[in-house]
Amino acid sequence: DGGITQSPKYLFRKEGQNVTLSCEQNLNHDAMYWYRQDPGQGLRLIYYSQIVNDFQKGDIAEGYSVSREKKESFPLTVTSAQKNPTAFYLCASSHWGQGNTEAFFGQGTRLTVV
Amino acid sequence: GENVEQHPSTLSVQEGDSAVIKCTYSDSASNYFPWYKQELGKGPQLIIDIRSNVGEKKDQRIAVTLNKTAKHFSLHITETQPEDSAVYFCAASMRTSYDKVIFGPGTSLSVIP
């Protein structure tokens, strides 16, 4: 089945540690996105990537980093510079520039700082 | 930049009644308005969308209306069922240099059996 997979579902991080969230898609989508979800604030864009080896900052990129070495994969690293990392993280993918901007979301990773 | 507001933040309806969620957007250049449903512990899923050249769109029990002049768009769910209980997000986007989608804060809908 085609889809977008995030792992792990739950992640615990100690203060000062970097952690990496995985996102893989087999939908042959060019574009991939990372969103952060906090209660009452909707979805905020962290980073996005239109093509392999290229990515752009979203609205809240500080304290995060990404890579796009393969079309199928767009991992997100939450660095120690992110002061309030506890949140629900959602990865999404979509076609690019084809008039259909529907985004397909993964099931999310809940990150908790302990 | 674009800003999307959404009301109400929570909504409870009796099974069989209708539910209406309203959104406003700020950027008149926005031309694509999707609605997503997020069930507990899952990622959002697209349920219906509308483009700026259309005023209304229906899909079975779900309909969306768009008023470009007022920059309002609304989601209507008729004959609600318990499985409609979820968080609903409206969004707006423009086809510019990239497909930036701005989400509203969400509405938690509870359908009471």
Coordinates of N, CA and C in Angstrom, one line a residue:
Chain A
D1 N 0.8 -1.2 0.0 CA 0.0 0.0 0.0 C 0.9 1.2 0.0
G2 N 0.5 2.3 -0.8 CA 1.2 3.5 -0.8 C 0.8 4.3 0.4
G3 N 1.8 5.0 0.9 CA 1.6 5.9 2.1 C 2.8 6.5 2.6
I4 N 2.6 7.2 3.7 CA 3.7 7.9 4.4 C 3.9 7.4 5.8
T5 N 5.1 7.1 6.2 CA 5.3 6.4 7.4 C 6.2 7.2 8.3
Q6 N 5.8 7.5 9.5 CA 6.7 8.2 10.5 C 7.1 7.2 11.6
S7 N 8.3 7.4 12.1 CA 8.7 6.6 13.2 C 9.7 7.3 14.0
P8 N 9.8 7.1 15.3 CA 8.9 6.2 16.1 C 7.6 7.0 16.3
K9 N 6.6 6.3 16.9 CA 5.3 6.9 17.3 C 5.5 7.8 18.5
Y10 N 6.3 7.3 19.5 CA 6.6 8.1 20.7 C 8.1 8.2 20.9
L11 N 8.6 9.3 21.3 CA 10.0 9.5 21.5 C 10.2 10.4 22.7
F12 N 11.2 10.0 23.5 CA 11.5 10.8 24.7 C 12.9 11.3 24.6
R13 N 13.1 12.5 24.9 CA 14.4 13.1 24.8 C 14.9 13.8 26.1
K14 N 16.1 13.6 26.4 CA 16.6 14.3 27.6 C 17.1 15.7 27.1
E15 N 17.0 16.6 28.0 CA 17.4 18.0 27.7 C 18.9 17.9 27.2
G16 N 19.2 18.7 26.1 CA 20.5 18.8 25.6 C 20.9 17.7 24.6
Q17 N 19.9 16.8 24.3 CA 20.2 15.8 23.3 C 19.5 16.2 22.0
N18 N 20.2 15.7 20.9 CA 19.5 15.8 19.6 C 18.8 14.5 19.3
V19 N 17.6 14.6 18.7 CA 16.9 13.4 18.3 C 16.5 13.6 16.8
T20 N 16.3 12.4 16.1 CA 15.9 12.4 14.7 C 14.7 11.7 14.5
L21 N 13.7 12.3 13.9 CA 12.4 11.7 13.5 C 12.4 11.3 12.1
S22 N 12.0 10.1 11.8 CA 12.0 9.5 10.5 C 10.7 9.7 9.8
C23 N 10.8 10.0 8.4 CA 9.6 10.1 7.6 C 10.0 9.5 6.2
E24 N 9.2 8.5 5.8 CA 9.4 7.8 4.5 C 8.1 7.8 3.8
Q25 N 8.1 8.0 2.5 CA 6.9 7.9 1.6 C 7.2 7.1 0.4
N26 N 6.2 6.4 -0.1 CA 6.3 5.6 -1.3 C 5.2 6.0 -2.3
L27 N 4.9 7.3 -2.2 CA 3.8 7.8 -3.1 C 4.4 8.5 -4.3
N28 N 5.7 8.5 -4.4 CA 6.4 9.2 -5.5 C 6.1 10.7 -5.5
H29 N 6.0 11.2 -4.4 CA 5.7 12.7 -4.3 C 7.1 13.4 -4.3
D30 N 7.1 14.6 -4.9 CA 8.3 15.4 -5.0 C 8.4 16.2 -3.7
A31 N 7.3 16.7 -3.1 CA 7.4 17.6 -2.0 C 7.1 16.9 -0.7
M32 N 7.9 17.3 0.3 CA 7.7 16.8 1.7 C 7.8 17.9 2.7
Y33 N 7.1 17.7 3.8 CA 6.9 18.8 4.7 C 7.0 18.3 6.2
W34 N 7.5 19.1 7.1 CA 7.4 18.8 8.5 C 6.6 19.9 9.2
Y35 N 5.6 19.5 10.0 CA 4.8 20.4 10.8 C 4.9 20.0 12.2
R36 N 4.7 21.1 13.0 CA 4.6 20.9 14.5 C 3.2 21.2 14.9
Q37 N 2.6 20.4 15.8 CA 1.3 20.6 16.2 C 1.3 20.8 17.8
D38 N 0.8 21.9 18.2 CA 0.6 22.2 19.6 C -0.9 22.4 19.9
P39 N -1.3 22.1 21.1 CA -2.8 22.3 21.3 C -3.2 23.7 21.1
G40 N -4.3 23.9 20.3 CA -4.9 25.2 20.1 C -4.2 26.0 19.1
Q41 N -3.1 25.5 18.4 CA -2.3 26.3 17.5 C -2.3 25.8 16.1
G42 N -3.1 24.8 15.8 CA -3.1 24.2 14.4 C -1.7 23.6 14.1
L43 N -1.4 23.7 12.8 CA -0.2 23.1 12.3 C 0.8 24.2 11.8
R44 N 2.0 24.1 12.3 CA 3.0 25.1 11.9 C 4.1 24.5 11.1
L45 N 4.5 25.1 10.0 CA 5.4 24.6 9.1 C 6.8 24.8 9.6
I46 N 7.6 23.7 9.7 CA 9.0 23.7 10.2 C 9.9 23.8 9.0
Y47 N 9.9 22.9 8.1 CA 10.7 22.8 6.9 C 9.9 22.2 5.8
Y48 N 10.3 22.5 4.6 CA 9.7 21.8 3.4 C 10.8 21.5 2.4
S49 N 10.5 20.6 1.5 CA 11.5 20.2 0.5 C 10.7 20.0 -0.8
Q50 N 11.1 20.6 -1.9 CA 10.5 20.4 -3.2 C 11.1 19.3 -4.0
I51 N 12.4 19.2 -3.9 CA 13.1 18.1 -4.6 C 14.3 17.6 -3.8
V52 N 14.9 16.6 -4.2 CA 16.0 16.0 -3.5 C 17.2 17.0 -3.5
N53 N 17.9 17.0 -2.3 CA 19.0 17.8 -2.0 C 18.7 19.3 -2.0
D54 N 17.4 19.6 -1.8 CA 17.0 21.0 -1.6 C 15.9 21.1 -0.5
F55 N 16.0 22.1 0.4 CA 14.9 22.3 1.3 C 14.9 23.7 1.8
Q56 N 13.8 24.1 2.3 CA 13.6 25.5 2.7 C 13.0 25.6 4.1
K57 N 13.4 26.7 4.8 CA 12.8 26.9 6.1 C 11.4 27.3 6.1
G58 N 10.6 26.8 7.0 CA 9.2 27.2 7.2 C 9.1 28.4 8.2
D59 N 8.0 28.4 8.9 CA 7.8 29.5 9.8 C 8.5 29.4 11.2
I60 N 8.8 28.1 11.6 CA 9.4 27.9 12.9 C 10.6 27.0 12.8
A61 N 11.6 27.3 11.9 CA 12.7 26.4 11.7 C 13.8 26.4 12.7
E62 N 13.8 27.4 13.6 CA 14.9 27.5 14.6 C 14.9 26.3 15.5
G63 N 16.1 25.7 15.6 CA 16.3 24.6 16.5 C 16.0 23.2 15.8
Y64 N 15.7 23.3 14.5 CA 15.5 22.1 13.8 C 16.4 22.0 12.6
S65 N 16.7 20.8 12.1 CA 17.4 20.6 10.8 C 16.8 19.4 10.1
V66 N 17.0 19.5 8.7 CA 16.5 18.4 7.9 C 17.5 18.0 6.8
S67 N 17.3 16.9 6.1 CA 18.0 16.5 5.0 C 17.1 15.9 4.0
R68 N 17.5 15.9 2.7 CA 16.7 15.3 1.7 C 17.6 14.6 0.7
E69 N 18.2 13.5 1.1 CA 19.2 12.8 0.3 C 18.5 11.9 -0.7
K70 N 17.3 11.4 -0.4 CA 16.5 10.6 -1.2 C 15.1 11.1 -1.4
K71 N 14.5 10.9 -2.5 CA 13.1 11.4 -2.7 C 12.1 10.8 -1.7
E72 N 12.4 9.6 -1.2 CA 11.4 8.9 -0.3 C 11.6 9.4 1.1
S73 N 12.7 10.0 1.5 CA 13.0 10.2 2.9 C 13.2 11.7 3.2
F74 N 12.7 12.1 4.4 CA 12.9 13.5 4.8 C 13.0 13.5 6.3
P75 N 14.1 13.1 6.9 CA 14.2 13.1 8.4 C 14.4 14.5 9.0
L76 N 13.8 14.6 10.2 CA 13.9 15.8 10.9 C 14.7 15.6 12.2
T77 N 15.7 16.5 12.4 CA 16.4 16.4 13.7 C 16.0 17.6 14.5
V78 N 15.6 17.3 15.8 CA 15.3 18.3 16.8 C 16.6 18.5 17.6
T79 N 17.2 19.6 17.5 CA 18.5 19.9 18.2 C 18.3 20.4 19.6
S80 N 19.4 20.5 20.3 CA 19.3 21.0 21.7 C 19.0 22.5 21.7
A81 N 19.1 23.1 20.5 CA 18.8 24.5 20.4 C 17.3 24.8 20.5
Q82 N 16.5 23.8 20.3 CA 15.1 24.0 20.3 C 14.6 24.0 21.8
K83 N 14.2 25.1 22.2 CA 14.0 25.3 23.7 C 12.7 24.6 24.2
N84 N 11.7 24.4 23.4 CA 10.5 23.8 23.8 C 10.1 22.7 22.8
P85 N 10.7 21.6 22.7 CA 10.5 20.6 21.7 C 9.3 19.7 21.9
T86 N 8.8 19.7 23.1 CA 7.7 18.8 23.4 C 6.5 19.1 22.5
A87 N 6.1 18.2 21.6 CA 5.0 18.5 20.7 C 4.7 17.3 19.9
F88 N 3.7 17.4 19.0 CA 3.3 16.3 18.1 C 3.8 16.7 16.7
Y89 N 4.7 15.9 16.1 CA 5.3 16.3 14.8 C 4.7 15.4 13.7
L90 N 4.3 16.1 12.6 CA 3.6 15.5 11.5 C 4.4 15.8 10.2
C91 N 4.6 14.7 9.5 CA 5.3 14.8 8.2 C 4.2 14.6 7.1
A92 N 4.4 15.3 6.0 CA 3.4 15.2 4.9 C 4.2 15.2 3.6
S93 N 3.5 14.8 2.6 CA 4.0 14.8 1.2 C 2.9 15.2 0.2
S94 N 3.3 15.7 -0.9 CA 2.4 16.0 -1.9 C 3.1 16.1 -3.3
H95 N 2.3 16.1 -4.4 CA 2.8 16.4 -5.7 C 3.2 17.8 -5.7
W96 N 3.9 18.2 -6.7 CA 4.4 19.6 -6.8 C 4.0 20.2 -8.1
G97 N 3.4 21.3 -8.1 CA 3.2 22.1 -9.3 C 2.3 21.4 -10.3
Q98 N 1.3 20.5 -9.8 CA 0.5 19.8 -10.8 C -1.0 20.2 -10.5
G99 N -1.2 21.3 -9.8 CA -2.6 21.7 -9.6 C -3.3 21.0 -8.5
N100 N -2.8 20.0 -8.0 CA -3.5 19.3 -6.9 C -2.5 19.3 -5.7
T101 N -2.9 20.2 -4.7 CA -2.0 20.4 -3.6 C -2.4 19.6 -2.4
E102 N -3.2 18.5 -2.6 CA -3.5 17.7 -1.4 C -2.3 17.1 -0.7
A103 N -2.2 17.3 0.6 CA -1.1 16.8 1.3 C -1.6 15.5 2.1
F104 N -0.7 14.5 2.0 CA -0.9 13.2 2.7 C -0.1 13.2 3.9
F105 N -0.6 13.0 5.1 CA 0.1 13.0 6.4 C 0.4 11.7 6.9
G106 N 1.5 11.6 7.6 CA 1.9 10.4 8.4 C 1.1 10.4 9.7
Q107 N 1.3 9.4 10.5 CA 0.5 9.2 11.7 C 1.1 10.0 12.9
G108 N 2.3 10.7 12.7 CA 2.8 11.6 13.7 C 3.8 10.9 14.7
T109 N 4.6 11.7 15.2 CA 5.5 11.3 16.3 C 5.3 12.3 17.4
R110 N 5.1 11.7 18.6 CA 4.9 12.5 19.8 C 6.2 12.6 20.6
L111 N 6.8 13.7 20.6 CA 8.1 13.9 21.3 C 7.9 14.6 22.6
T112 N 8.5 14.0 23.6 CA 8.5 14.5 25.0 C 9.9 14.7 25.6
V113 N 10.1 15.8 26.1 CA 11.4 16.1 26.8 C 11.3 15.7 28.3
V114 N 12.2 14.8 28.7 CA 12.1 14.4 30.1 C 13.3 14.9 30.9
Chain B
G1 N 1.7 38.0 5.8 CA 1.4 36.7 5.3 C 0.0 36.2 5.6
E2 N -0.3 35.1 5.1 CA -1.7 34.6 5.3 C -2.0 34.2 6.8
N3 N -3.2 34.5 7.2 CA -3.6 34.1 8.6 C -5.0 33.5 8.4
V4 N -5.2 32.3 9.1 CA -6.5 31.6 9.0 C -7.1 31.5 10.4
E5 N -8.3 32.0 10.6 CA -9.0 31.9 11.8 C -10.1 30.9 11.7
Q6 N -10.4 30.2 12.8 CA -11.4 29.1 12.7 C -12.3 29.2 14.0
H7 N -13.6 29.0 13.8 CA -14.5 29.0 14.9 C -15.6 28.0 14.7
P8 N -16.1 27.4 15.7 CA -15.7 27.5 17.1 C -14.5 26.6 17.4
S9 N -13.9 26.7 18.5 CA -12.8 25.8 18.8 C -13.3 24.4 19.3
T10 N -14.5 24.4 19.9 CA -15.1 23.1 20.2 C -16.6 23.2 19.9
L11 N -17.1 22.1 19.5 CA -18.5 22.0 19.1 C -19.1 20.6 19.4
S12 N -20.2 20.7 20.1 CA -20.9 19.4 20.5 C -22.3 19.5 19.8
V13 N -22.6 18.4 19.2 CA -23.9 18.3 18.5 C -24.5 16.9 18.8
Q14 N -25.8 16.8 18.8 CA -26.5 15.5 18.9 C -26.4 14.8 17.6
E15 N -26.3 13.5 17.7 CA -26.3 12.6 16.5 C -27.5 12.9 15.6
G16 N -27.3 13.1 14.4 CA -28.3 13.4 13.4 C -28.5 14.9 13.1
D17 N -28.0 15.8 14.0 CA -28.0 17.2 13.8 C -26.9 17.6 12.8
S18 N -26.9 18.9 12.4 CA -25.9 19.4 11.5 C -24.8 20.1 12.3
A19 N -23.6 20.2 11.7 CA -22.5 20.9 12.4 C -21.9 21.8 11.3
V20 N -21.6 23.0 11.8 CA -21.0 24.0 10.9 C -19.7 24.6 11.5
I21 N -18.7 24.6 10.7 CA -17.4 25.2 11.2 C -17.0 26.3 10.2
K22 N -16.7 27.5 10.7 CA -16.4 28.6 9.9 C -14.9 29.1 10.0
C23 N -14.4 29.5 8.8 CA -13.0 30.0 8.8 C -13.0 31.3 8.0
T24 N -12.0 32.1 8.4 CA -11.7 33.3 7.6 C -10.3 33.3 7.2
Y25 N -9.9 33.9 6.1 CA -8.5 34.1 5.7 C -8.2 35.5 5.4
S26 N -7.0 35.8 5.4 CA -6.6 37.3 5.3 C -6.1 37.6 3.9
D27 N -5.5 36.7 3.2 CA -4.8 37.0 1.9 C -5.7 36.7 0.8
S28 N -6.1 37.8 0.1 CA -7.1 37.6 -1.0 C -6.5 36.8 -2.2
A29 N -5.2 36.6 -2.2 CA -4.5 35.8 -3.2 C -4.7 34.3 -3.0
S30 N -5.1 33.9 -1.8 CA -5.3 32.5 -1.6 C -6.4 31.9 -2.5
N31 N -6.1 30.7 -3.0 CA -7.1 30.2 -4.0 C -7.4 28.7 -3.9
Y32 N -6.9 28.1 -2.8 CA -7.2 26.7 -2.5 C -7.5 26.5 -1.1
F33 N -8.6 25.8 -0.7 CA -9.1 25.8 0.6 C -9.4 24.3 1.0
P34 N -8.5 23.6 1.6 CA -8.8 22.2 1.9 C -9.3 22.1 3.4
W35 N -10.0 21.0 3.7 CA -10.4 20.7 5.0 C -9.9 19.3 5.4
Y36 N -9.3 19.3 6.6 CA -8.7 18.0 7.1 C -9.4 17.6 8.3
K37 N -9.5 16.2 8.5 CA -10.1 15.6 9.7 C -9.0 14.9 10.4
Q38 N -8.8 15.1 11.7 CA -7.8 14.4 12.4 C -8.4 13.6 13.6
E39 N -8.3 12.3 13.5 CA -8.8 11.5 14.6 C -7.7 11.3 15.6
L40 N -8.1 11.0 16.8 CA -7.2 10.9 17.9 C -6.0 10.1 17.6
G41 N -4.8 10.6 17.8 CA -3.6 9.9 17.6 C -3.2 9.6 16.2
K42 N -3.8 10.3 15.3 CA -3.6 10.0 13.8 C -3.2 11.3 13.1
G43 N -2.7 11.2 11.9 CA -2.4 12.4 11.1 C -3.7 12.9 10.4
P44 N -3.7 14.1 10.1 CA -4.9 14.7 9.4 C -5.1 14.0 8.0
Q45 N -6.4 13.9 7.6 CA -6.7 13.4 6.3 C -7.6 14.4 5.6
L46 N -7.4 14.6 4.3 CA -8.2 15.5 3.5 C -9.6 14.9 3.4
I47 N -10.6 15.7 3.7 CA -12.0 15.3 3.5 C -12.7 16.0 2.4
I48 N -12.4 17.2 2.1 CA -13.0 17.9 1.0 C -12.1 19.2 0.8
D49 N -12.2 19.7 -0.5 CA -11.4 20.9 -0.7 C -12.2 21.7 -1.8
I50 N -11.9 23.0 -1.9 CA -12.6 23.9 -2.8 C -11.6 24.9 -3.3
R51 N -11.8 25.2 -4.6 CA -10.9 26.2 -5.2 C -11.6 27.5 -5.4
S52 N -10.9 28.6 -5.6 CA -11.5 29.9 -5.6 C -12.5 30.2 -6.7
N53 N -12.5 29.3 -7.7 CA -13.4 29.6 -8.9 C -14.8 28.8 -8.7
V54 N -14.9 28.3 -7.4 CA -16.2 27.6 -7.1 C -16.7 28.1 -5.8
G55 N -18.1 28.2 -5.7 CA -18.7 28.8 -4.5 C -19.1 27.7 -3.5
E56 N -19.4 26.5 -4.0 CA -19.9 25.5 -3.2 C -19.5 24.1 -3.7
K57 N -19.3 23.2 -2.8 CA -18.9 21.8 -3.3 C -19.5 20.8 -2.3
K58 N -20.1 19.8 -2.7 CA -20.7 18.8 -1.8 C -20.2 17.4 -2.1
D59 N -20.1 16.6 -1.0 CA -19.7 15.2 -1.1 C -20.4 14.5 -0.1
Q60 N -21.5 13.9 -0.4 CA -22.4 13.1 0.4 C -22.9 14.0 1.6
R61 N -22.5 13.8 2.8 CA -23.0 14.5 4.0 C -22.1 15.8 4.2
I62 N -21.1 16.0 3.5 CA -20.2 17.1 3.7 C -20.3 18.1 2.6
A63 N -20.3 19.4 2.9 CA -20.3 20.5 1.9 C -19.4 21.6 2.4
V64 N -18.8 22.3 1.5 CA -18.0 23.4 1.8 C -18.5 24.6 0.9
T65 N -18.6 25.8 1.5 CA -19.0 27.0 0.8 C -17.8 28.0 0.9
L66 N -17.7 28.8 -0.1 CA -16.7 29.8 -0.1 C -17.2 31.2 -0.5
N67 N -17.0 32.2 0.2 CA -17.3 33.6 -0.1 C -16.0 34.4 -0.3
K68 N -15.6 34.5 -1.5 CA -14.3 35.2 -1.7 C -14.3 36.6 -1.3
T69 N -15.5 37.3 -1.5 CA -15.5 38.7 -1.2 C -15.3 38.9 0.3
A70 N -16.0 38.1 1.1 CA -15.9 38.2 2.5 C -14.7 37.5 3.1
K71 N -14.0 36.7 2.3 CA -12.9 35.8 2.7 C -13.3 34.9 3.8
H72 N -14.5 34.2 3.6 CA -15.0 33.3 4.5 C -15.2 31.9 3.8
F73 N -15.0 30.8 4.5 CA -15.3 29.5 3.9 C -15.8 28.7 5.1
S74 N -16.7 27.8 4.8 CA -17.4 27.0 5.9 C -17.5 25.5 5.5
L75 N -17.5 24.7 6.6 CA -17.7 23.3 6.4 C -19.0 22.9 7.0
H76 N -19.8 22.2 6.3 CA -21.2 21.8 6.8 C -21.2 20.3 6.8
I77 N -21.5 19.7 7.9 CA -21.7 18.3 8.0 C -23.2 18.0 8.4
T78 N -23.9 17.3 7.6 CA -25.3 17.0 7.9 C -25.4 15.6 8.4
E79 N -26.5 15.3 9.1 CA -26.8 14.0 9.7 C -25.6 13.4 10.4
T80 N -25.1 14.2 11.3 CA -23.8 13.8 12.0 C -24.0 12.4 12.6
Q81 N -22.8 11.7 12.7 CA -22.7 10.4 13.2 C -21.6 10.4 14.2
P82 N -21.6 9.5 15.2 CA -20.5 9.4 16.2 C -19.1 9.4 15.6
E83 N -19.0 8.7 14.4 CA -17.6 8.6 13.8 C -17.2 9.9 13.2
D84 N -18.0 10.9 13.2 CA -17.6 12.3 12.7 C -16.8 13.0 13.8
S85 N -16.9 12.5 15.0 CA -16.1 13.1 16.1 C -14.7 13.1 15.8
A86 N -14.1 14.3 15.8 CA -12.6 14.4 15.5 C -12.3 15.9 15.6
V87 N -11.0 16.2 15.3 CA -10.6 17.6 15.1 C -10.6 18.0 13.6
Y88 N -11.2 19.1 13.3 CA -11.3 19.5 11.9 C -10.4 20.7 11.7
F89 N -9.6 20.7 10.7 CA -8.8 21.9 10.3 C -9.2 22.5 9.0
C90 N -9.3 23.7 8.9 CA -9.4 24.4 7.6 C -8.0 24.9 7.3
A91 N -7.8 25.2 6.0 CA -6.5 25.7 5.5 C -6.7 26.5 4.3
A92 N -5.7 27.3 4.0 CA -5.7 28.2 2.8 C -4.4 28.2 2.2
S93 N -4.3 28.2 0.9 CA -3.0 28.3 0.3 C -3.0 29.0 -1.0
M94 N -1.9 29.4 -1.5 CA -1.7 30.1 -2.7 C -0.8 29.3 -3.6
R95 N -1.0 29.4 -4.9 CA -0.1 28.8 -5.8 C 0.9 29.8 -6.2
T96 N 1.9 30.0 -5.4 CA 3.0 30.9 -5.8 C 4.3 30.2 -6.0
S97 N 5.3 30.6 -5.4 CA 6.6 29.9 -5.6 C 6.6 28.5 -5.0
Y98 N 5.8 28.3 -4.0 CA 5.6 27.0 -3.5 C 4.2 26.9 -2.8
D99 N 3.8 25.6 -2.6 CA 2.4 25.4 -2.2 C 2.4 25.5 -0.6
K100 N 2.4 26.8 -0.1 CA 2.4 27.0 1.3 C 1.0 26.9 1.8
V101 N 0.7 26.0 2.7 CA -0.6 25.8 3.2 C -0.6 26.3 4.7
I102 N -1.5 27.2 4.9 CA -1.7 27.8 6.3 C -2.9 27.2 6.9
F103 N -2.7 26.6 8.1 CA -3.8 25.9 8.8 C -4.5 26.8 9.8
G104 N -5.8 26.6 10.0 CA -6.5 27.2 11.1 C -6.2 26.4 12.4
P105 N -6.6 26.9 13.6 CA -6.2 26.3 14.8 C -7.0 25.0 15.1
G106 N -8.0 24.7 14.4 CA -8.8 23.5 14.6 C -10.1 23.6 15.4
T107 N -11.0 22.7 15.1 CA -12.3 22.6 15.8 C -12.5 21.2 16.3
S108 N -12.6 21.0 17.6 CA -12.9 19.7 18.1 C -14.4 19.4 18.1
L109 N -14.8 18.5 17.3 CA -16.2 18.2 17.1 C -16.6 16.9 17.9
S110 N -17.6 17.0 18.7 CA -18.1 15.8 19.4 C -19.5 15.6 19.0
V111 N -19.8 14.4 18.6 CA -21.2 14.0 18.2 C -21.7 13.1 19.3
I112 N -22.7 13.5 20.0 CA -23.3 12.8 21.1 C -24.3 11.8 20.6
P113 N -24.1 10.5 20.9 CA -25.1 9.5 20.4 C -26.5 9.7 21.1

